[in-house]
């Protein structure tokens, strides 16, 4: 667990001991916004790259359009000035939960009209919202925390706005997955962000087996998920089963908050650490890429080629799938490809 002095002059959030801390919300994160009173800059520091009231308008603010606005994942000091301007200038701010975003508005003296846009009403509301955008409305879209659309609502509206040839822009900012990635010590690129894994064990294990098969076919990337605290131990155990006990992994929680924690270790080690007592707060899980010398596509093809010498495609795929633990459909598809190549 990080030193509480890490908070420096910025007031940070609590350690997540609130009753709702375990609820996954918006990039996996329900914010408890706090003020950052530190505003000093070093002498000679370059001016900010964003545009502000002194540097010019926020893109899209002079005409109708949709602006996707990133919001803090924990520390209110991470809200960029352009985000404040975009929300102030908007005719309407769409919020995942208006009660959560109201705290953000209050801290910055923002008083726009706000309405809820979430997974349960987005499909229904999108046509009317696009029509408003067509007529010149300026609409800002925020999630409860982090960048909209990433494990959050907003994709349907954004896609429909693009299809309607209405301007779409973004005010970038805090993002839990990328923050965890750069803190993890794992290779930063390539990476693959996968959102939340399936909540049910069987579906989750199947999804992990598919990813493992992709690695055997050549995928080399750091994998990133959000996860709910009460499922973390089971998820890590499934990762260990699918990718190996010793695969490098990281659990990052409460990012940007007072008790920020980044725990590194093997998958089995981390699974044991969180097996009995789920952590509080918001969770990002990262899995490092396989070693260069780990089995790859050539080994799968070799096993299938050997099996095809004496078995039908169906039987060869079944044997190799059982031996490797890979999804039978994936192995069967590759067996068909190899069998067809042998006949040419």
PDB file of N, CA and C in Angstrom, residues 39-77:
ATOM      1  N   UNK A  39      -1.891  24.775  -6.846  1.00  0.00           N
ATOM      2  CA  UNK A  39      -1.977  25.408  -8.153  1.00  0.00           C
ATOM      3  C   UNK A  39      -0.653  26.029  -8.580  1.00  0.00           C
ATOM      4  N   UNK A  40       0.387  25.893  -7.769  1.00  0.00           N
ATOM      5  CA  UNK A  40       1.649  26.522  -8.092  1.00  0.00           C
ATOM      6  C   UNK A  40       2.320  25.800  -9.245  1.00  0.00           C
ATOM      7  N   UNK A  41       3.031  26.560 -10.069  1.00  0.00           N
ATOM      8  CA  UNK A  41       3.798  25.973 -11.166  1.00  0.00           C
ATOM      9  C   UNK A  41       5.232  26.437 -11.056  1.00  0.00           C
ATOM     10  N   UNK A  42       6.128  25.655 -11.623  1.00  0.00           N
ATOM     11  CA  UNK A  42       7.534  26.013 -11.595  1.00  0.00           C
ATOM     12  C   UNK A  42       7.789  27.241 -12.459  1.00  0.00           C
ATOM     13  N   UNK A  43       8.757  28.020 -12.051  1.00  0.00           N
ATOM     14  CA  UNK A  43       9.115  29.194 -12.832  1.00  0.00           C
ATOM     15  C   UNK A  43       9.611  28.755 -14.202  1.00  0.00           C
ATOM     16  N   UNK A  44       9.203  29.493 -15.212  1.00  0.00           N
ATOM     17  CA  UNK A  44       9.657  29.176 -16.556  1.00  0.00           C
ATOM     18  C   UNK A  44       8.932  28.019 -17.186  1.00  0.00           C
ATOM     19  N   UNK A  45       7.903  27.505 -16.525  1.00  0.00           N
ATOM     20  CA  UNK A  45       7.186  26.354 -17.075  1.00  0.00           C
ATOM     21  C   UNK A  45       6.418  26.761 -18.320  1.00  0.00           C
ATOM     22  N   UNK A  46       6.414  25.891 -19.299  1.00  0.00           N
ATOM     23  CA  UNK A  46       5.700  26.174 -20.533  1.00  0.00           C
ATOM     24  C   UNK A  46       4.221  26.308 -20.265  1.00  0.00           C
ATOM     25  N   UNK A  47       3.518  27.131 -21.022  1.00  0.00           N
ATOM     26  CA  UNK A  47       2.068  27.253 -20.838  1.00  0.00           C
ATOM     27  C   UNK A  47       1.392  25.949 -21.177  1.00  0.00           C
ATOM     28  N   UNK A  48       0.198  25.697 -20.627  1.00  0.00           N
ATOM     29  CA  UNK A  48      -0.498  24.441 -20.880  1.00  0.00           C
ATOM     30  C   UNK A  48      -0.853  24.289 -22.345  1.00  0.00           C
ATOM     31  N   UNK A  49      -0.938  23.029 -22.787  1.00  0.00           N
ATOM     32  CA  UNK A  49      -1.217  22.755 -24.188  1.00  0.00           C
ATOM     33  C   UNK A  49      -2.685  22.923 -24.514  1.00  0.00           C
ATOM     34  N   UNK A  50      -3.542  22.950 -23.469  1.00  0.00           N
ATOM     35  CA  UNK A  50      -4.971  23.069 -23.732  1.00  0.00           C
ATOM     36  C   UNK A  50      -5.320  24.510 -24.068  1.00  0.00           C
ATOM     37  N   UNK A  51      -6.491  24.676 -24.660  1.00  0.00           N
ATOM     38  CA  UNK A  51      -7.018  26.009 -24.898  1.00  0.00           C
ATOM     39  C   UNK A  51      -7.944  26.362 -23.744  1.00  0.00           C
ATOM     40  N   UNK A  52      -7.888  27.590 -23.294  1.00  0.00           N
ATOM     41  CA  UNK A  52      -8.747  28.043 -22.211  1.00  0.00           C
ATOM     42  C   UNK A  52      -9.349  29.378 -22.599  1.00  0.00           C
ATOM     43  N   UNK A  53      -9.923  30.071 -21.640  1.00  0.00           N
ATOM     44  CA  UNK A  53     -10.495  31.368 -21.947  1.00  0.00           C
ATOM     45  C   UNK A  53      -9.432  32.331 -22.447  1.00  0.00           C
ATOM     46  N   UNK A  54      -8.180  32.127 -22.023  1.00  0.00           N
ATOM     47  CA  UNK A  54      -7.092  32.996 -22.456  1.00  0.00           C
ATOM     48  C   UNK A  54      -6.538  32.575 -23.807  1.00  0.00           C
ATOM     49  N   UNK A  55      -6.670  31.304 -24.149  1.00  0.00           N
ATOM     50  CA  UNK A  55      -6.041  30.774 -25.349  1.00  0.00           C
ATOM     51  C   UNK A  55      -7.009  30.502 -26.480  1.00  0.00           C
ATOM     52  N   UNK A  56      -8.299  30.571 -26.212  1.00  0.00           N
ATOM     53  CA  UNK A  56      -9.254  30.318 -27.281  1.00  0.00           C
ATOM     54  C   UNK A  56     -10.319  29.348 -26.834  1.00  0.00           C
ATOM     55  N   UNK A  57     -11.324  29.129 -27.667  1.00  0.00           N
ATOM     56  CA  UNK A  57     -12.464  28.296 -27.289  1.00  0.00           C
ATOM     57  C   UNK A  57     -12.145  26.819 -27.295  1.00  0.00           C
ATOM     58  N   UNK A  58     -12.896  26.095 -26.517  1.00  0.00           N
ATOM     59  CA  UNK A  58     -12.839  24.643 -26.568  1.00  0.00           C
ATOM     60  C   UNK A  58     -13.325  24.196 -27.941  1.00  0.00           C
ATOM     61  N   UNK A  59     -12.647  23.232 -28.608  1.00  0.00           N
ATOM     62  CA  UNK A  59     -13.089  22.781 -29.924  1.00  0.00           C
ATOM     63  C   UNK A  59     -14.573  22.428 -29.916  1.00  0.00           C
ATOM     64  N   UNK A  60     -15.281  22.903 -30.910  1.00  0.00           N
ATOM     65  CA  UNK A  60     -16.687  22.577 -31.037  1.00  0.00           C
ATOM     66  C   UNK A  60     -17.602  23.478 -30.229  1.00  0.00           C
ATOM     67  N   UNK A  61     -17.016  24.418 -29.436  1.00  0.00           N
ATOM     68  CA  UNK A  61     -17.870  25.218 -28.577  1.00  0.00           C
ATOM     69  C   UNK A  61     -18.584  26.329 -29.326  1.00  0.00           C
ATOM     70  N   UNK A  62     -18.144  26.646 -30.554  1.00  0.00           N
ATOM     71  CA  UNK A  62     -18.766  27.712 -31.313  1.00  0.00           C
ATOM     72  C   UNK A  62     -19.878  27.198 -32.232  1.00  0.00           C
ATOM     73  N   UNK A  63     -20.113  25.917 -32.220  1.00  0.00           N
ATOM     74  CA  UNK A  63     -21.176  25.356 -33.047  1.00  0.00           C
ATOM     75  C   UNK A  63     -21.686  24.108 -32.362  1.00  0.00           C
ATOM     76  N   UNK A  64     -22.769  23.574 -32.922  1.00  0.00           N
ATOM     77  CA  UNK A  64     -23.317  22.377 -32.312  1.00  0.00           C
ATOM     78  C   UNK A  64     -22.372  21.204 -32.429  1.00  0.00           C
ATOM     79  N   UNK A  65     -22.458  20.292 -31.490  1.00  0.00           N
ATOM     80  CA  UNK A  65     -21.639  19.101 -31.557  1.00  0.00           C
ATOM     81  C   UNK A  65     -21.613  18.370 -30.235  1.00  0.00           C
ATOM     82  N   UNK A  66     -21.061  17.183 -30.273  1.00  0.00           N
ATOM     83  CA  UNK A  66     -20.954  16.337 -29.084  1.00  0.00           C
ATOM     84  C   UNK A  66     -19.518  16.355 -28.591  1.00  0.00           C
ATOM     85  N   UNK A  67     -19.330  16.622 -27.305  1.00  0.00           N
ATOM     86  CA  UNK A  67     -18.003  16.615 -26.700  1.00  0.00           C
ATOM     87  C   UNK A  67     -17.955  15.547 -25.623  1.00  0.00           C
ATOM     88  N   UNK A  68     -17.019  14.624 -25.761  1.00  0.00           N
ATOM     89  CA  UNK A  68     -16.804  13.561 -24.779  1.00  0.00           C
ATOM     90  C   UNK A  68     -15.790  14.067 -23.763  1.00  0.00           C
ATOM     91  N   UNK A  69     -16.193  14.146 -22.509  1.00  0.00           N
ATOM     92  CA  UNK A  69     -15.389  14.814 -21.486  1.00  0.00           C
ATOM     93  C   UNK A  69     -14.937  13.807 -20.432  1.00  0.00           C
ATOM     94  N   UNK A  70     -13.634  13.682 -20.258  1.00  0.00           N
ATOM     95  CA  UNK A  70     -13.092  12.820 -19.205  1.00  0.00           C
ATOM     96  C   UNK A  70     -13.212  13.511 -17.855  1.00  0.00           C
ATOM     97  N   UNK A  71     -13.534  12.736 -16.823  1.00  0.00           N
ATOM     98  CA  UNK A  71     -13.660  13.266 -15.467  1.00  0.00           C
ATOM     99  C   UNK A  71     -12.736  12.496 -14.525  1.00  0.00           C
ATOM    100  N   UNK A  72     -12.421  13.046 -13.357  1.00  0.00           N
ATOM    101  CA  UNK A  72     -11.460  12.406 -12.452  1.00  0.00           C
ATOM    102  C   UNK A  72     -11.872  10.995 -12.038  1.00  0.00           C
ATOM    103  N   UNK A  73     -10.884  10.164 -11.817  1.00  0.00           N
ATOM    104  CA  UNK A  73     -11.134   8.810 -11.329  1.00  0.00           C
ATOM    105  C   UNK A  73     -10.988   8.755  -9.812  1.00  0.00           C
ATOM    106  N   UNK A  74     -10.725   9.895  -9.196  1.00  0.00           N
ATOM    107  CA  UNK A  74     -10.606   9.901  -7.749  1.00  0.00           C
ATOM    108  C   UNK A  74     -10.234  11.254  -7.191  1.00  0.00           C
ATOM    109  N   UNK A  75      -9.271  11.911  -7.816  1.00  0.00           N
ATOM    110  CA  UNK A  75      -8.769  13.184  -7.314  1.00  0.00           C
ATOM    111  C   UNK A  75      -9.302  14.302  -8.192  1.00  0.00           C
ATOM    112  N   UNK A  76     -10.074  15.202  -7.603  1.00  0.00           N
ATOM    113  CA  UNK A  76     -10.699  16.269  -8.371  1.00  0.00           C
ATOM    114  C   UNK A  76      -9.686  17.195  -9.013  1.00  0.00           C
ATOM    115  N   UNK A  77      -8.467  17.219  -8.500  1.00  0.00           N
ATOM    116  CA  UNK A  77      -7.423  18.039  -9.102  1.00  0.00           C
ATOM    117  C   UNK A  77      -7.054  17.592 -10.496  1.00  0.00           C
TER     118      UNK A  77
END
